[in-house]
Amino acid sequence: MMITTKIFLLLLVLAPLRMAAAGKNCPGVPWLGAVAACGKASGTKLIYNLCIRTMRDYEVDMSPSHKEAVTAYVIIALEAATNSYQETEVAASNQIDNTSLSHQVRDAFQACVDDDYLPAEATLDHIDDVLRSGCNFAGLADAYMSGMMSLERCRDRLLSLRYSASVYSMILVDRQRVSLALSLTKLLGI
Ligand SMILES: *[C@@H]1O[C@H](CO)[C@@H](O)[C@H](O)[C@H]1NC(C)=O
């Protein structure tokens, strides 16, 4: 079993605990049911379905009577995005030594890992720290933008070399996951 999968399973077990920890009372943070939060946050059916699926994966109580501070849902969506980024980073790392690829494509993967994914993961960690450490959410929108632009840089490196195999679609999933986390974060009034 890959180490990221193990971490993911561990997070699943810890999710209810972490949600309780994140259920802070910050002024202006709405308390909502998970389905309502997903509905308010999602502009498209695709993101809505991803939101519902993510909350179910983390064993969130989906009943309308169960309400949480929206921060708790944001932290879950962010964790799911971080896991997804890490899986892509591992997959990209594995292609650096793939001798069936041209050296340009392998160089692109190296750059994707070093210049795009590692900084993007640090950005997501920073967002997580901010969400957990108080009620000042200033600067989060910019942080999300930076975390998204990193992905787009990697995507464009591969696109310009006409690489469209599996890692490419993983990047697109990462893009959706971080969009979901951003959409939920906007409910905090950022
Ligand atoms: C190496 O790259 C080729 C072309 O994208 C791909 O079909 C193959 O699965 C890759 N090998 C590994 C071990 O990932």
XYZ file of C-alpha atoms and ligand atoms in Angstrom:
204
model
C 0.000 0.000 0.000
C 1.336 3.418 -0.929
C 2.224 5.662 1.959
C -0.226 8.351 0.808
C -3.032 5.772 0.906
C -2.078 4.894 4.463
C -2.101 8.549 5.454
C -5.456 8.970 3.758
C -6.954 6.037 5.693
C -5.526 7.387 8.928
C -7.125 10.752 8.193
C -10.456 9.031 7.631
C -10.251 7.550 11.105
C -9.253 10.873 12.631
C -11.796 12.952 10.719
C -14.548 13.186 13.369
C -11.972 14.149 15.972
C -10.408 16.788 13.775
C -13.799 18.222 12.932
C -14.565 18.717 16.587
C -11.235 20.475 17.014
C -11.973 22.747 14.092
C -15.517 23.596 15.167
C -14.518 26.995 16.457
C -16.775 29.921 17.030
C -15.527 32.686 14.812
C -17.667 35.742 14.220
C -19.340 35.590 10.823
C -18.661 31.877 10.290
C -21.969 30.233 9.426
C -23.094 26.922 10.940
C -24.604 24.693 8.294
C -25.474 21.098 7.505
C -22.988 19.469 5.139
C -25.452 19.256 2.240
C -26.431 22.900 2.670
C -22.774 23.950 2.816
C -22.041 22.000 -0.381
C -25.084 23.556 -2.041
C -24.109 27.107 -1.108
C -20.477 26.649 -2.068
C -20.831 24.857 -5.395
C -21.450 26.720 -8.630
C -21.536 23.552 -10.720
C -22.986 20.071 -10.426
C -19.469 18.639 -10.758
C -18.178 20.525 -7.726
C -21.368 19.832 -5.768
C -21.025 16.090 -6.355
C -17.356 16.208 -5.429
C -18.277 18.094 -2.250
C -20.889 15.534 -1.196
C -18.570 12.651 -2.051
C -15.727 14.204 -0.055
C -17.890 14.759 3.038
C -19.136 11.158 2.820
C -15.562 9.869 2.456
C -14.687 11.646 5.702
C -17.761 10.227 7.395
C -19.438 13.547 8.003
C -22.948 13.266 9.430
C -25.005 14.369 6.407
C -28.366 14.801 8.141
C -29.817 18.334 7.812
C -30.198 18.632 11.576
C -26.445 18.151 12.108
C -24.726 21.503 11.739
C -21.044 22.380 11.902
C -19.086 25.601 11.634
C -18.247 25.839 7.928
C -14.554 25.869 8.910
C -14.844 22.150 9.625
C -15.974 21.401 6.052
C -13.257 23.643 4.654
C -10.598 21.748 6.577
C -11.905 18.434 5.250
C -11.975 19.672 1.650
C -8.477 21.040 2.114
C -7.217 17.761 3.503
C -8.718 15.900 0.562
C -7.033 18.371 -1.807
C -3.704 17.952 -0.014
C -3.902 14.152 -0.273
C -4.748 14.464 -3.936
C -1.771 16.808 -4.520
C 0.520 14.386 -2.731
C -0.627 11.452 -4.830
C -0.010 13.421 -7.999
C 3.391 14.494 -6.777
C 4.336 10.848 -6.137
C 3.025 9.842 -9.575
C 4.982 12.702 -11.197
C 8.149 11.724 -9.293
C 7.781 8.176 -10.582
C 7.783 9.423 -14.188
C 11.092 11.301 -13.833
C 12.930 8.012 -14.348
C 10.552 6.592 -16.932
C 12.814 5.850 -19.881
C 9.894 5.493 -22.300
C 9.428 9.248 -22.013
C 11.480 11.882 -23.821
C 14.000 13.765 -21.719
C 11.910 16.935 -22.209
C 8.907 15.263 -20.625
C 11.026 13.869 -17.813
C 12.484 17.337 -17.194
C 8.945 18.695 -17.116
C 8.050 16.166 -14.437
C 11.099 17.164 -12.420
C 10.026 20.816 -12.641
C 6.435 19.871 -11.790
C 7.627 18.262 -8.570
C 10.270 20.795 -7.507
C 8.829 24.071 -8.758
C 5.091 23.447 -8.785
C 3.846 20.676 -6.512
C 6.160 21.043 -3.513
C 5.488 24.798 -3.193
C 1.760 24.166 -3.777
C 1.677 21.621 -0.947
C 3.420 24.107 1.340
C 0.749 26.648 0.419
C -2.060 24.245 1.298
C -0.342 23.507 4.627
C -0.173 27.224 5.299
C -3.900 27.595 4.562
C -4.619 24.725 6.942
C -2.574 26.438 9.691
C -4.450 29.703 9.197
C -7.824 27.951 9.373
C -6.919 26.144 12.569
C -5.182 28.956 14.388
C -7.831 31.604 14.801
C -10.410 33.722 13.072
C -8.279 35.881 10.816
C -8.775 34.533 7.317
C -7.194 37.454 5.499
C -4.875 36.441 2.688
C -6.455 33.042 2.126
C -7.863 33.902 -1.294
C -4.376 34.844 -2.505
C -2.927 31.671 -1.031
C -5.498 29.553 -2.881
C -4.709 31.372 -6.116
C -1.040 30.602 -5.668
C -1.814 26.942 -4.935
C -3.917 26.748 -8.090
C -1.484 28.562 -10.332
C 1.215 26.059 -9.424
C -0.979 23.259 -10.738
C -1.684 25.159 -13.892
C 2.029 25.660 -14.470
C 2.613 21.929 -14.222
C -0.396 21.194 -16.425
C 0.900 23.617 -19.059
C 4.404 22.135 -18.981
C 2.920 18.752 -19.862
C 0.404 20.161 -22.305
C 3.096 21.973 -24.279
C 4.872 18.614 -24.708
C 1.630 16.891 -25.688
C 1.756 14.606 -22.669
C -1.774 13.575 -21.766
C -1.360 10.263 -19.922
C -2.559 9.476 -16.414
C -0.657 12.122 -14.438
C -2.277 14.781 -16.574
C -5.774 13.758 -15.496
C -4.620 13.654 -11.872
C -3.699 17.336 -12.169
C -7.207 18.098 -13.392
C -8.660 16.321 -10.352
C -6.363 18.335 -8.073
C -7.698 21.474 -9.737
C -11.273 20.460 -8.902
C -10.382 19.577 -5.339
C -8.673 22.865 -4.630
C -11.564 24.725 -6.303
C -13.939 22.992 -3.921
C -11.840 23.970 -0.905
C -11.747 27.569 -2.135
C -15.518 27.638 -2.730
C -16.191 26.408 0.789
C -13.661 28.891 2.182
C -15.576 31.713 0.512
C -18.483 30.900 2.859
C -16.216 32.229 5.629
C -16.502 35.629 3.977
C -12.992 35.831 2.524
C 6.130 5.359 -18.751
O 5.520 6.233 -19.686
C 4.671 5.609 -20.629
C 4.188 6.698 -21.603
O 3.417 7.690 -20.919
C 3.515 4.941 -19.891
O 2.687 4.262 -20.820
C 4.073 3.953 -18.875
O 2.994 3.431 -18.115
C 5.052 4.646 -17.952
N 5.665 3.663 -17.068
C 5.483 3.689 -15.749
C 6.234 2.638 -14.980
O 4.747 4.499 -15.177
